[in-house]
Amino acid sequence: MSKPRAQFATRIGVIAASVGSAIGLGNIWRFPYEAGQHGGGAFLLIYILFVFAIGVPIICSEFLIGRSSHSNVLGAFQKLEQKGSKWHLISYVGILSSLMILSFYSVVAGWTLEYTIQSVAGGLKDSSPDYLANYFQEFTTQSNRSLMWTIVFLLLNYLIIRKGLKNGIERMSNIMTPLLFVILLVFCVNSLMMPGAADGLKFLFVPDFSKITPKVMLGALGQAFFSLSLGVSTLITYASYFKKDVPLVRSASIIAGLDTLFAIVAGLIIFPALFTYGIEPTEGPKLVFEVLPYIFSQTPGGQIWAAAFFFLLFLASITSTISMSEISISFFCEEWKMTREKASMLNTVIAIVFGSLCALSFGAAADWKIFGMTVFDLFNFTTANLLMPVCGIVFAIFAGWFMDKKLVRSQLTNDETLKVRTYKSIVFSLRYIAPLAILSIFLYQHILLDLVFLFFSQNQ
Ligand code: TRP
C-alpha cells in the first residue's frame, strides 16, 4: 500500500459515482416486481421508511468507516477495531455477497443487452403482451443466448474495471444518470395518460394496511439494502477514495433521495401500464421485461425509445457492477498484493462461473434447487434478504458503539466545519433503531428456520 490511493476527482464525481452505484436494475427491474408481489402501497410506505430511518444512517456508517480508514474493507476494519477483536471477519461476508450479487445481476444486465439489440433489429415491434411473455420465456430458457449475454456483459464490465477509478466510473455516471432520468420522465407522462393510470396509482400509493406482513417487511428491507447498494461494503470501498471535504451526511441523503425518486418514477411507468393491459403485478422477475417492450411498441417511434431505454439501463447496470467489483478488486490488490489487472481478471472469472449457473437457472439448470430455490433465486434472495442486512447490523453497531466517538463525529461533521442537524438522529439510529429493526424483522420472519425447513422438505 505504498502508492497513494486513487481519489475521486471532483465532489460531484463522488455523488455521481455513488448514485451510479445505487441506481440500476434495483430501481427499474427489482423495485416494480417486489412492490407488485408485496401489495403495492403498503410495500412502498415501509420501503420509504426503511430507506430513511435505516438506510441513510447505514450509508453514513459505511462512508465514515471507509473514509477514516482509506482502505479496502478488510483493512478498514483491521485499522479501526481494537486489537484482538474480530469485527474484520464481516468483511469476508461482504466480499462473498458482492461476488454473488455480481453473478446474478449480470444475468439481468445481459437481458438488457438482448433487448437493446432486439429493439434495434425490430424483433419486439408490433407485439402483443402474449408474444412478449413468450419471447421472454423462450429467450431465457434457451439458455445459450442468456448465458452468452451474461458473459458478454461481464467482459464489458472487465474492460472498465481493469482501468481503475477515474477513467471509468466518474465519466460514465455523469452522462448516463441524467439521460436515463429524462427517458424515464417521458414514459412516466406517457403511462399517466393511459386508461389504467388511476388504478395503477391507487395500487402504488394507497396502502392497504392489512397487507403488511412479516414477508412484506422483509421484502422492503431487502429492497432498501439492495437499491442503496448497502451492506456489502460497496460504499465503504467508495468512501475510501473520498476526499476530506465531502459532506458525508448530505451526500447520503442525496443518494437515498435520488435513488427513491428513480424507483418511484419506474413504478409510475409500470403500474398504470399493468392495469391498462391487464397484466398481473405479481409476476416476479420477468415483469418489466414483458411490460416495458409492450409500452414501447404502443408508442410512436417506439423502436428508438426502446433501444435508447434498454441501452441506458445497460449503462446504469454497468455503473452498479463496477461498484460491486471494486470491493473484491481493492481486497485482492491490497491484501493479496495482486495487480489491478489480475484482480479484475479474478473477479471476472469468479463472476462468469457463478453467473453462468444463474443464467442457466432459467433453462438447463431450472431443476437444480437449493432450499427450494434455483441458483438465481437463491443468490437474489439470500444476498438482499439475509447477508446484506446482517452486514448492515454489524456496520451500524460497529460505528454506533465501538468506533472512537471523536472519530465518528469528526468524520460526519468534517472536523466540525459542517453543521449536521441530523447528527444525533443518525447516531441514535446506528445504535438502536437500525440494529433492532433489522433483528426484529429477522425474528418475526423466522428467516433461518424457514430456510432450514425448506431445505429438509426439499431433500425428503
Ligand atoms: N444498488 C444497485 C441497483 O439498484 C445494485 C448494486 C450496486 C448493489 N452495488 C451493489 C447491490 C452492492 C448490492 C450491493 O441496481
CSV table of C-alpha atoms and ligand atoms in Angstrom, one decimal:
chain,number,residue,atom,x,y,z
A,1,MET,CA,0.0,0.0,0.0
A,2,SER,CA,2.9,2.3,-0.6
A,3,LYS,CA,1.3,4.0,-3.7
A,4,PRO,CA,-1.1,6.9,-2.8
A,5,ARG,CA,-4.6,5.7,-3.2
A,6,ALA,CA,-6.7,6.9,-6.0
A,7,GLN,CA,-9.3,9.6,-5.2
A,8,PHE,CA,-12.4,10.7,-7.0
A,9,ALA,CA,-11.5,13.9,-8.8
A,10,THR,CA,-14.5,16.1,-8.0
A,11,ARG,CA,-17.1,16.4,-5.4
A,12,ILE,CA,-19.8,15.9,-7.9
A,13,GLY,CA,-17.9,12.9,-9.1
A,14,VAL,CA,-18.3,11.4,-5.7
A,15,ILE,CA,-22.0,11.8,-5.6
A,16,ALA,CA,-22.3,10.7,-9.3
A,17,ALA,CA,-20.3,7.5,-8.7
A,18,SER,CA,-22.3,6.6,-5.6
A,19,VAL,CA,-25.6,7.4,-7.3
A,20,GLY,CA,-24.4,5.5,-10.3
A,21,SER,CA,-23.8,2.5,-8.0
A,22,ALA,CA,-27.2,2.9,-6.3
A,23,ILE,CA,-29.3,3.4,-9.5
A,24,GLY,CA,-29.6,0.4,-11.7
A,25,LEU,CA,-31.6,-2.7,-12.1
A,26,GLY,CA,-32.6,-2.4,-8.5
A,27,ASN,CA,-34.8,0.6,-9.2
A,28,ILE,CA,-36.1,-0.3,-12.6
A,29,TRP,CA,-36.3,-4.1,-12.6
A,30,ARG,CA,-36.4,-5.1,-8.9
A,31,PHE,CA,-38.4,-2.4,-7.3
A,32,PRO,CA,-41.5,-2.8,-9.5
A,33,TYR,CA,-41.7,-6.5,-9.2
A,34,GLU,CA,-41.0,-6.5,-5.5
A,35,ALA,CA,-43.7,-3.8,-5.0
A,36,GLY,CA,-46.0,-5.8,-7.2
A,37,GLN,CA,-45.5,-9.0,-5.3
A,38,HIS,CA,-45.8,-7.4,-1.9
A,39,GLY,CA,-49.0,-5.4,-2.2
A,40,GLY,CA,-48.0,-2.0,-3.8
A,41,GLY,CA,-48.8,0.9,-1.5
A,42,ALA,CA,-48.1,-0.9,1.8
A,43,PHE,CA,-44.8,-2.0,0.5
A,44,LEU,CA,-43.8,1.5,-0.8
A,45,LEU,CA,-44.7,3.1,2.5
A,46,ILE,CA,-42.5,0.7,4.5
A,47,TYR,CA,-39.8,0.8,1.9
A,48,ILE,CA,-39.5,4.6,2.2
A,49,LEU,CA,-39.5,4.4,6.0
A,50,PHE,CA,-36.6,1.9,5.9
A,51,VAL,CA,-34.7,3.9,3.3
A,52,PHE,CA,-34.6,7.0,5.5
A,53,ALA,CA,-34.7,5.6,9.0
A,54,ILE,CA,-32.3,2.7,8.5
A,55,GLY,CA,-30.7,3.2,5.0
A,56,VAL,CA,-29.4,6.7,5.4
A,57,PRO,CA,-27.7,6.1,8.8
A,58,ILE,CA,-26.1,2.9,7.4
A,59,ILE,CA,-24.9,4.7,4.3
A,60,CYS,CA,-23.3,7.2,6.8
A,61,SER,CA,-21.7,4.4,8.7
A,62,GLU,CA,-20.2,2.9,5.6
A,63,PHE,CA,-19.0,6.3,4.5
A,64,LEU,CA,-17.3,7.0,7.7
A,65,ILE,CA,-15.7,3.6,8.1
A,66,GLY,CA,-14.3,3.9,4.5
A,67,ARG,CA,-13.1,7.5,4.6
A,68,SER,CA,-11.5,7.2,8.0
A,69,SER,CA,-9.5,4.2,7.1
A,70,HIS,CA,-8.7,4.8,3.4
A,71,SER,CA,-8.5,1.1,2.9
A,72,ASN,CA,-10.3,-1.9,1.4
A,73,VAL,CA,-13.0,-3.4,3.5
A,74,LEU,CA,-10.8,-5.9,5.4
A,75,GLY,CA,-8.1,-3.3,6.0
A,76,ALA,CA,-10.7,-0.8,7.1
A,77,PHE,CA,-12.0,-2.9,10.0
A,78,GLN,CA,-8.5,-4.0,10.9
A,79,LYS,CA,-7.4,-0.4,11.2
A,80,LEU,CA,-10.4,0.8,13.2
A,81,GLU,CA,-11.1,-2.1,15.5
A,82,GLN,CA,-9.4,-2.7,18.8
A,83,LYS,CA,-6.6,-5.1,18.9
A,84,GLY,CA,-7.7,-8.7,19.2
A,85,SER,CA,-11.3,-8.1,18.2
A,86,LYS,CA,-12.9,-9.8,15.3
A,87,TRP,CA,-15.0,-7.2,13.5
A,88,HIS,CA,-13.0,-7.6,10.4
A,89,LEU,CA,-14.5,-11.0,9.8
A,90,ILE,CA,-17.6,-9.4,8.5
A,91,SER,CA,-15.6,-8.1,5.5
A,92,TYR,CA,-15.5,-11.7,4.2
A,93,VAL,CA,-19.3,-11.8,4.2
A,94,GLY,CA,-19.3,-8.5,2.2
A,95,ILE,CA,-16.8,-9.7,-0.3
A,96,LEU,CA,-18.6,-13.0,-0.8
A,97,SER,CA,-22.0,-11.3,-1.1
A,98,SER,CA,-20.6,-8.8,-3.6
A,99,LEU,CA,-19.5,-11.6,-5.9
A,100,MET,CA,-22.8,-13.4,-5.5
A,101,ILE,CA,-24.7,-10.2,-6.4
A,102,LEU,CA,-22.4,-9.5,-9.4
A,103,SER,CA,-23.2,-13.0,-10.7
A,104,PHE,CA,-27.0,-12.9,-10.8
A,105,TYR,CA,-27.1,-9.2,-11.5
A,106,SER,CA,-25.1,-9.7,-14.7
A,107,VAL,CA,-27.7,-12.2,-16.0
A,108,VAL,CA,-30.4,-9.5,-15.8
A,109,ALA,CA,-27.9,-6.9,-17.2
A,110,GLY,CA,-27.3,-9.3,-20.0
A,111,TRP,CA,-31.1,-9.3,-20.7
A,112,THR,CA,-30.9,-5.5,-21.2
A,113,LEU,CA,-28.3,-6.1,-24.0
A,114,GLU,CA,-30.6,-8.7,-25.7
A,115,TYR,CA,-33.5,-6.2,-25.5
A,116,THR,CA,-31.3,-3.3,-26.8
A,117,ILE,CA,-30.3,-5.3,-29.8
A,118,GLN,CA,-33.7,-6.7,-30.5
A,119,SER,CA,-35.2,-3.2,-30.3
A,120,VAL,CA,-32.8,-2.0,-32.9
A,121,ALA,CA,-33.3,-5.1,-35.1
A,122,GLY,CA,-37.1,-4.7,-34.8
A,123,GLY,CA,-37.7,-8.1,-33.1
A,124,LEU,CA,-40.0,-6.6,-30.5
A,125,LYS,CA,-42.1,-4.4,-32.8
A,126,ASP,CA,-45.9,-4.6,-33.1
A,127,SER,CA,-46.1,-7.3,-30.4
A,128,SER,CA,-48.9,-8.4,-28.1
A,129,PRO,CA,-48.4,-9.0,-24.4
A,130,ASP,CA,-48.6,-12.7,-25.0
A,131,TYR,CA,-46.0,-12.6,-27.7
A,132,LEU,CA,-43.7,-10.7,-25.3
A,133,ALA,CA,-44.3,-13.1,-22.5
A,134,ASN,CA,-43.4,-16.0,-24.8
A,135,TYR,CA,-40.4,-14.1,-26.1
A,136,PHE,CA,-39.0,-13.7,-22.7
A,137,GLN,CA,-39.7,-17.2,-21.7
A,138,GLU,CA,-38.1,-18.6,-24.8
A,139,PHE,CA,-35.1,-16.3,-24.6
A,140,THR,CA,-34.3,-17.1,-21.0
A,141,THR,CA,-34.9,-20.8,-21.3
A,142,GLN,CA,-33.0,-21.2,-24.5
A,143,SER,CA,-30.1,-20.9,-22.2
A,144,ASN,CA,-27.4,-20.2,-24.7
A,145,ARG,CA,-28.4,-16.7,-25.5
A,146,SER,CA,-29.0,-15.6,-22.0
A,147,LEU,CA,-25.7,-17.3,-21.0
A,148,MET,CA,-23.9,-15.6,-23.8
A,149,TRP,CA,-25.1,-12.2,-22.8
A,150,THR,CA,-24.2,-12.8,-19.2
A,151,ILE,CA,-20.6,-13.5,-20.3
A,152,VAL,CA,-20.5,-10.6,-22.7
A,153,PHE,CA,-21.8,-8.3,-20.0
A,154,LEU,CA,-19.1,-9.4,-17.6
A,155,LEU,CA,-16.4,-9.0,-20.2
A,156,LEU,CA,-17.6,-5.4,-20.8
A,157,ASN,CA,-17.5,-4.8,-17.1
A,158,TYR,CA,-14.0,-6.2,-17.0
A,159,LEU,CA,-12.8,-3.8,-19.7
A,160,ILE,CA,-13.9,-0.9,-17.5
A,161,ILE,CA,-12.8,-2.1,-14.0
A,162,ARG,CA,-9.3,-3.0,-15.1
A,163,LYS,CA,-8.6,0.6,-15.8
A,164,GLY,CA,-9.5,1.9,-12.4
A,165,LEU,CA,-11.4,4.7,-11.0
A,166,LYS,CA,-11.1,7.9,-12.9
A,167,ASN,CA,-11.2,6.6,-16.4
A,168,GLY,CA,-14.3,4.5,-16.0
A,169,ILE,CA,-16.7,5.3,-13.2
A,170,GLU,CA,-16.9,9.1,-13.0
A,171,ARG,CA,-17.2,9.8,-16.6
A,172,MET,CA,-19.9,7.3,-17.3
A,173,SER,CA,-22.1,8.1,-14.3
A,174,ASN,CA,-22.1,11.8,-15.1
A,175,ILE,CA,-23.6,11.3,-18.5
A,176,MET,CA,-25.7,8.2,-18.0
A,177,THR,CA,-27.8,9.0,-14.9
A,178,PRO,CA,-29.4,12.3,-16.2
A,179,LEU,CA,-30.1,10.8,-19.6
A,180,LEU,CA,-31.8,7.8,-18.1
A,181,PHE,CA,-33.9,10.1,-15.9
A,182,VAL,CA,-35.1,12.1,-18.9
A,183,ILE,CA,-36.3,8.9,-20.7
A,184,LEU,CA,-38.0,7.7,-17.5
A,185,LEU,CA,-39.8,11.0,-17.2
A,186,VAL,CA,-41.1,10.9,-20.8
A,187,PHE,CA,-42.5,7.4,-20.2
A,188,CYS,CA,-43.9,8.4,-16.9
A,189,VAL,CA,-46.0,11.1,-18.5
A,190,ASN,CA,-46.9,8.5,-21.2
A,191,SER,CA,-48.1,6.0,-18.7
A,192,LEU,CA,-50.0,8.6,-16.7
A,193,MET,CA,-52.2,9.2,-19.7
A,194,MET,CA,-53.2,5.5,-20.0
A,195,PRO,CA,-56.7,4.4,-19.1
A,196,GLY,CA,-55.4,2.3,-16.2
A,197,ALA,CA,-53.5,5.2,-14.7
A,198,ALA,CA,-55.9,5.7,-11.8
A,199,ASP,CA,-55.9,2.0,-10.8
A,200,GLY,CA,-52.1,1.9,-11.1
A,201,LEU,CA,-51.6,5.0,-8.9
A,202,LYS,CA,-54.0,3.6,-6.4
A,203,PHE,CA,-52.1,0.3,-6.3
A,204,LEU,CA,-48.8,2.0,-5.9
A,205,PHE,CA,-49.7,4.8,-3.5
A,206,VAL,CA,-52.7,3.8,-1.4
A,207,PRO,CA,-51.5,1.5,1.3
A,208,ASP,CA,-53.7,-1.4,2.3
A,209,PHE,CA,-52.5,-1.9,5.9
A,210,SER,CA,-53.9,-5.4,6.0
A,211,LYS,CA,-51.3,-6.4,3.5
A,212,ILE,CA,-48.4,-5.6,5.9
A,213,THR,CA,-47.0,-9.0,6.9
A,214,PRO,CA,-43.5,-10.1,8.0
A,215,LYS,CA,-42.8,-11.1,4.5
A,216,VAL,CA,-43.6,-7.7,3.1
A,217,MET,CA,-41.4,-6.1,5.7
A,218,LEU,CA,-38.5,-8.4,4.9
A,219,GLY,CA,-39.0,-7.7,1.2
A,220,ALA,CA,-39.0,-4.0,1.8
A,221,LEU,CA,-35.9,-4.2,4.0
A,222,GLY,CA,-34.1,-6.3,1.4
A,223,GLN,CA,-35.1,-4.0,-1.4
A,224,ALA,CA,-33.9,-0.9,0.6
A,225,PHE,CA,-30.5,-2.5,1.1
A,226,PHE,CA,-30.3,-3.7,-2.5
A,227,SER,CA,-31.3,-0.5,-4.1
A,228,LEU,CA,-29.0,1.7,-2.0
A,229,SER,CA,-26.1,-0.8,-2.5
A,230,LEU,CA,-25.8,-1.2,1.2
A,231,GLY,CA,-24.3,-3.8,3.4
A,232,VAL,CA,-21.7,-5.4,1.2
A,233,SER,CA,-19.3,-2.6,1.7
A,234,THR,CA,-19.6,-1.0,-1.7
A,235,LEU,CA,-19.9,2.3,0.0
A,236,ILE,CA,-17.1,1.6,2.4
A,237,THR,CA,-14.9,0.9,-0.6
A,238,TYR,CA,-16.0,4.0,-2.5
A,239,ALA,CA,-15.7,6.2,0.6
A,240,SER,CA,-12.1,5.1,1.0
A,241,TYR,CA,-11.5,7.1,-2.2
A,242,PHE,CA,-13.3,10.2,-0.9
A,243,LYS,CA,-11.5,13.5,-0.2
A,244,LYS,CA,-11.7,15.2,3.2
A,245,ASP,CA,-14.2,17.8,2.2
A,246,VAL,CA,-17.0,15.5,1.0
A,247,PRO,CA,-20.1,16.1,3.3
A,248,LEU,CA,-21.0,12.6,4.2
A,249,VAL,CA,-24.4,13.1,5.7
A,250,ARG,CA,-25.6,15.4,2.9
A,251,SER,CA,-24.3,13.0,0.3
A,252,ALA,CA,-26.0,10.1,1.9
A,253,SER,CA,-29.3,11.9,1.9
A,254,ILE,CA,-28.9,13.0,-1.7
A,255,ILE,CA,-28.1,9.4,-2.8
A,256,ALA,CA,-31.1,8.0,-0.9
A,257,GLY,CA,-33.4,10.7,-2.2
A,258,LEU,CA,-32.4,10.3,-5.9
A,259,ASP,CA,-32.5,6.5,-5.6
A,260,THR,CA,-36.0,6.6,-4.3
A,261,LEU,CA,-37.1,9.1,-6.9
A,262,PHE,CA,-35.9,6.7,-9.7
A,263,ALA,CA,-37.7,3.8,-8.1
A,264,ILE,CA,-41.0,5.7,-7.8
A,265,VAL,CA,-40.8,7.0,-11.3
A,266,ALA,CA,-40.2,3.4,-12.5
A,267,GLY,CA,-43.3,2.4,-10.6
A,268,LEU,CA,-45.2,5.3,-12.2
A,269,ILE,CA,-44.3,3.8,-15.6
A,270,ILE,CA,-45.0,0.2,-14.8
A,271,PHE,CA,-48.2,0.2,-12.7
A,272,PRO,CA,-50.5,2.3,-14.9
A,273,ALA,CA,-49.4,0.1,-17.8
A,274,LEU,CA,-50.1,-3.1,-15.9
A,275,PHE,CA,-53.7,-2.1,-15.1
A,276,THR,CA,-54.2,-0.9,-18.6
A,277,TYR,CA,-53.0,-4.1,-20.2
A,278,GLY,CA,-54.5,-6.4,-17.6
A,279,ILE,CA,-51.1,-7.9,-16.6
A,280,GLU,CA,-50.8,-9.3,-13.0
A,281,PRO,CA,-48.4,-7.2,-10.8
A,282,THR,CA,-47.2,-10.4,-9.1
A,283,GLU,CA,-45.3,-11.9,-12.0
A,284,GLY,CA,-41.9,-11.6,-10.4
A,285,PRO,CA,-38.5,-11.0,-12.1
A,286,LYS,CA,-39.8,-11.2,-15.6
A,287,LEU,CA,-42.4,-8.4,-15.0
A,288,VAL,CA,-40.7,-5.3,-16.5
A,289,PHE,CA,-39.2,-7.3,-19.4
A,290,GLU,CA,-42.7,-8.1,-20.5
A,291,VAL,CA,-44.4,-4.8,-19.8
A,292,LEU,CA,-41.8,-2.2,-21.0
A,293,PRO,CA,-41.4,-3.6,-24.5
A,294,TYR,CA,-45.2,-3.5,-24.8
A,295,ILE,CA,-45.3,0.1,-23.7
A,296,PHE,CA,-42.7,0.9,-26.3
A,297,SER,CA,-44.4,-1.0,-29.0
A,298,GLN,CA,-47.5,1.1,-28.4
A,299,THR,CA,-45.6,4.5,-28.6
A,300,PRO,CA,-44.8,6.4,-31.8
A,301,GLY,CA,-41.1,5.9,-32.6
A,302,GLY,CA,-41.2,3.0,-30.1
A,303,GLN,CA,-38.3,1.2,-31.5
A,304,ILE,CA,-35.9,4.1,-31.0
A,305,TRP,CA,-37.3,4.7,-27.5
A,306,ALA,CA,-36.9,1.0,-26.6
A,307,ALA,CA,-33.4,0.8,-27.9
A,308,ALA,CA,-32.4,4.0,-26.0
A,309,PHE,CA,-34.1,2.9,-22.9
A,310,PHE,CA,-32.5,-0.6,-22.7
A,311,PHE,CA,-29.1,0.8,-23.7
A,312,LEU,CA,-29.3,3.3,-20.8
A,313,LEU,CA,-30.5,0.6,-18.5
A,314,PHE,CA,-27.5,-1.4,-19.5
A,315,LEU,CA,-25.2,1.5,-18.7
A,316,ALA,CA,-26.9,2.0,-15.4
A,317,SER,CA,-26.3,-1.6,-14.6
A,318,ILE,CA,-22.7,-1.4,-15.5
A,319,THR,CA,-22.1,1.6,-13.2
A,320,SER,CA,-23.6,-0.7,-10.5
A,321,THR,CA,-21.5,-3.7,-11.3
A,322,ILE,CA,-18.4,-1.6,-11.4
A,323,SER,CA,-19.1,-0.7,-7.8
A,324,MET,CA,-19.7,-4.3,-6.8
A,325,SER,CA,-16.5,-5.4,-8.5
A,326,GLU,CA,-14.5,-2.7,-6.7
A,327,ILE,CA,-15.0,-4.5,-3.4
A,328,SER,CA,-13.2,-7.6,-4.3
A,329,ILE,CA,-10.7,-5.9,-6.5
A,330,SER,CA,-9.5,-3.5,-3.8
A,331,PHE,CA,-9.3,-6.5,-1.5
A,332,PHE,CA,-7.3,-8.6,-4.0
A,333,CYS,CA,-5.0,-5.7,-4.7
A,334,GLU,CA,-4.3,-4.6,-1.2
A,335,GLU,CA,-4.5,-7.8,0.8
A,336,TRP,CA,-3.3,-10.4,-1.7
A,337,LYS,CA,-1.0,-7.9,-3.4
A,338,MET,CA,-2.3,-8.6,-6.9
A,339,THR,CA,-2.0,-6.1,-9.7
A,340,ARG,CA,-5.2,-4.3,-10.7
A,341,GLU,CA,-5.2,-6.2,-14.0
A,342,LYS,CA,-5.0,-9.7,-12.3
A,343,ALA,CA,-7.5,-8.7,-9.6
A,344,SER,CA,-10.0,-7.6,-12.2
A,345,MET,CA,-9.5,-10.8,-14.1
A,346,LEU,CA,-10.0,-13.0,-11.0
A,347,ASN,CA,-13.2,-11.0,-10.2
A,348,THR,CA,-14.5,-11.6,-13.7
A,349,VAL,CA,-13.6,-15.3,-13.8
A,350,ILE,CA,-15.5,-16.0,-10.5
A,351,ALA,CA,-18.5,-14.0,-11.7
A,352,ILE,CA,-18.5,-15.8,-15.0
A,353,VAL,CA,-18.6,-19.2,-13.3
A,354,PHE,CA,-21.4,-18.3,-10.9
A,355,GLY,CA,-23.1,-16.0,-13.4
A,356,SER,CA,-23.4,-18.9,-15.8
A,357,LEU,CA,-25.1,-21.0,-13.2
A,358,CYS,CA,-27.5,-18.2,-12.6
A,359,ALA,CA,-28.2,-17.8,-16.3
A,360,LEU,CA,-28.8,-21.5,-16.6
A,361,SER,CA,-31.3,-21.3,-13.7
A,362,PHE,CA,-33.9,-20.3,-16.2
A,363,GLY,CA,-33.2,-23.2,-18.6
A,364,ALA,CA,-30.9,-26.2,-18.3
A,365,ALA,CA,-30.4,-25.8,-14.6
A,366,ALA,CA,-34.0,-24.9,-13.7
A,367,ASP,CA,-34.3,-28.1,-11.7
A,368,TRP,CA,-31.2,-27.6,-9.6
A,369,LYS,CA,-32.7,-26.4,-6.4
A,370,ILE,CA,-31.1,-25.5,-3.1
A,371,PHE,CA,-33.5,-24.6,-0.3
A,372,GLY,CA,-36.2,-25.0,-2.9
A,373,MET,CA,-34.8,-22.2,-5.0
A,374,THR,CA,-32.9,-22.0,-8.2
A,375,VAL,CA,-29.3,-20.7,-8.0
A,376,PHE,CA,-30.5,-17.4,-9.4
A,377,ASP,CA,-33.3,-17.1,-6.9
A,378,LEU,CA,-31.1,-18.2,-4.0
A,379,PHE,CA,-28.4,-15.7,-4.8
A,380,ASN,CA,-31.0,-12.9,-5.2
A,381,PHE,CA,-32.9,-13.8,-2.0
A,382,THR,CA,-30.1,-14.6,0.3
A,383,THR,CA,-28.0,-11.6,-0.5
A,384,ALA,CA,-30.7,-9.0,-0.3
A,385,ASN,CA,-32.8,-10.5,2.5
A,386,LEU,CA,-30.1,-12.0,4.7
A,387,LEU,CA,-26.5,-11.3,4.0
A,388,MET,CA,-26.8,-7.5,3.3
A,389,PRO,CA,-29.0,-6.8,6.4
A,390,VAL,CA,-26.7,-8.9,8.6
A,391,CYS,CA,-23.7,-6.8,7.4
A,392,GLY,CA,-25.9,-3.7,8.0
A,393,ILE,CA,-26.4,-4.6,11.6
A,394,VAL,CA,-22.7,-5.1,12.1
A,395,PHE,CA,-21.7,-1.9,10.4
A,396,ALA,CA,-24.3,0.0,12.5
A,397,ILE,CA,-23.3,-1.5,15.8
A,398,PHE,CA,-19.6,-1.0,15.0
A,399,ALA,CA,-20.0,2.6,14.0
A,400,GLY,CA,-22.5,3.3,16.7
A,401,TRP,CA,-20.9,1.6,19.7
A,402,PHE,CA,-17.4,0.5,19.1
A,403,MET,CA,-15.7,3.1,17.0
A,404,ASP,CA,-13.9,6.0,18.6
A,405,LYS,CA,-16.7,8.6,19.2
A,406,LYS,CA,-14.5,11.5,18.3
A,407,LEU,CA,-13.6,10.0,15.0
A,408,VAL,CA,-17.2,9.3,14.2
A,409,ARG,CA,-18.1,12.9,15.0
A,410,SER,CA,-15.2,14.4,13.1
A,411,GLN,CA,-16.0,12.3,10.0
A,412,LEU,CA,-19.7,13.2,10.0
A,413,THR,CA,-19.0,16.9,10.6
A,414,ASN,CA,-15.8,17.2,8.6
A,415,ASP,CA,-13.9,18.3,11.8
A,416,GLU,CA,-16.7,20.5,13.0
A,417,THR,CA,-16.7,22.5,9.8
A,418,LEU,CA,-20.2,21.4,8.9
A,419,LYS,CA,-23.3,21.8,11.0
A,420,VAL,CA,-25.1,18.5,10.8
A,421,ARG,CA,-28.5,18.9,12.2
A,422,THR,CA,-29.4,15.2,11.9
A,423,TYR,CA,-26.2,14.1,13.7
A,424,LYS,CA,-27.9,12.9,16.8
A,425,SER,CA,-30.6,11.0,15.0
A,426,ILE,CA,-28.1,9.3,12.8
A,427,VAL,CA,-26.1,8.1,15.8
A,428,PHE,CA,-29.3,7.1,17.5
A,429,SER,CA,-30.4,5.0,14.6
A,430,LEU,CA,-27.0,3.4,14.3
A,431,ARG,CA,-27.1,2.4,17.9
A,432,TYR,CA,-30.7,1.4,18.4
A,433,ILE,CA,-33.1,1.7,15.5
A,434,ALA,CA,-31.2,0.1,12.7
A,435,PRO,CA,-30.0,-3.0,14.6
A,436,LEU,CA,-33.2,-3.6,16.5
A,437,ALA,CA,-35.4,-3.1,13.5
A,438,ILE,CA,-33.4,-5.5,11.3
A,439,LEU,CA,-33.2,-8.0,14.1
A,440,SER,CA,-36.9,-7.9,14.8
A,441,ILE,CA,-37.7,-8.4,11.2
A,442,PHE,CA,-35.5,-11.4,11.1
A,443,LEU,CA,-37.0,-12.9,14.2
A,444,TYR,CA,-40.5,-12.0,13.0
A,445,GLN,CA,-39.9,-13.7,9.7
A,446,HIS,CA,-38.1,-16.8,11.2
A,447,ILE,CA,-35.9,-16.5,8.1
A,448,LEU,CA,-33.4,-19.0,9.2
A,449,LEU,CA,-36.0,-21.5,10.3
A,450,ASP,CA,-37.7,-21.1,7.0
A,451,LEU,CA,-34.6,-21.8,5.1
A,452,VAL,CA,-33.8,-24.9,7.1
A,453,PHE,CA,-37.4,-26.1,6.8
A,454,LEU,CA,-37.3,-25.6,3.0
A,455,PHE,CA,-34.0,-27.4,2.8
A,456,PHE,CA,-35.3,-30.5,4.6
A,457,SER,CA,-38.7,-30.5,2.8
A,458,GLN,CA,-36.8,-30.4,-0.4
A,459,ASN,CA,-34.5,-33.3,0.4
A,460,GLN,CA,-37.1,-35.7,1.7
B,1,TRP,N1,-28.0,-0.7,-6.0
B,1,TRP,C1,-27.8,-1.2,-7.3
B,1,TRP,C2,-29.1,-1.2,-8.0
B,1,TRP,O1,-30.1,-0.8,-7.5
B,1,TRP,C3,-27.1,-2.6,-7.3
B,1,TRP,C4,-25.9,-2.6,-6.5
B,1,TRP,C5,-24.7,-1.9,-6.8
B,1,TRP,C6,-25.7,-3.3,-5.4
B,1,TRP,N2,-23.8,-2.2,-5.8
B,1,TRP,C7,-24.3,-3.1,-5.0
B,1,TRP,C8,-26.5,-4.1,-4.7
B,1,TRP,C9,-23.8,-3.7,-3.9
B,1,TRP,C10,-26.0,-4.7,-3.6
B,1,TRP,C11,-24.7,-4.5,-3.2
B,1,TRP,O2,-29.2,-1.7,-9.1
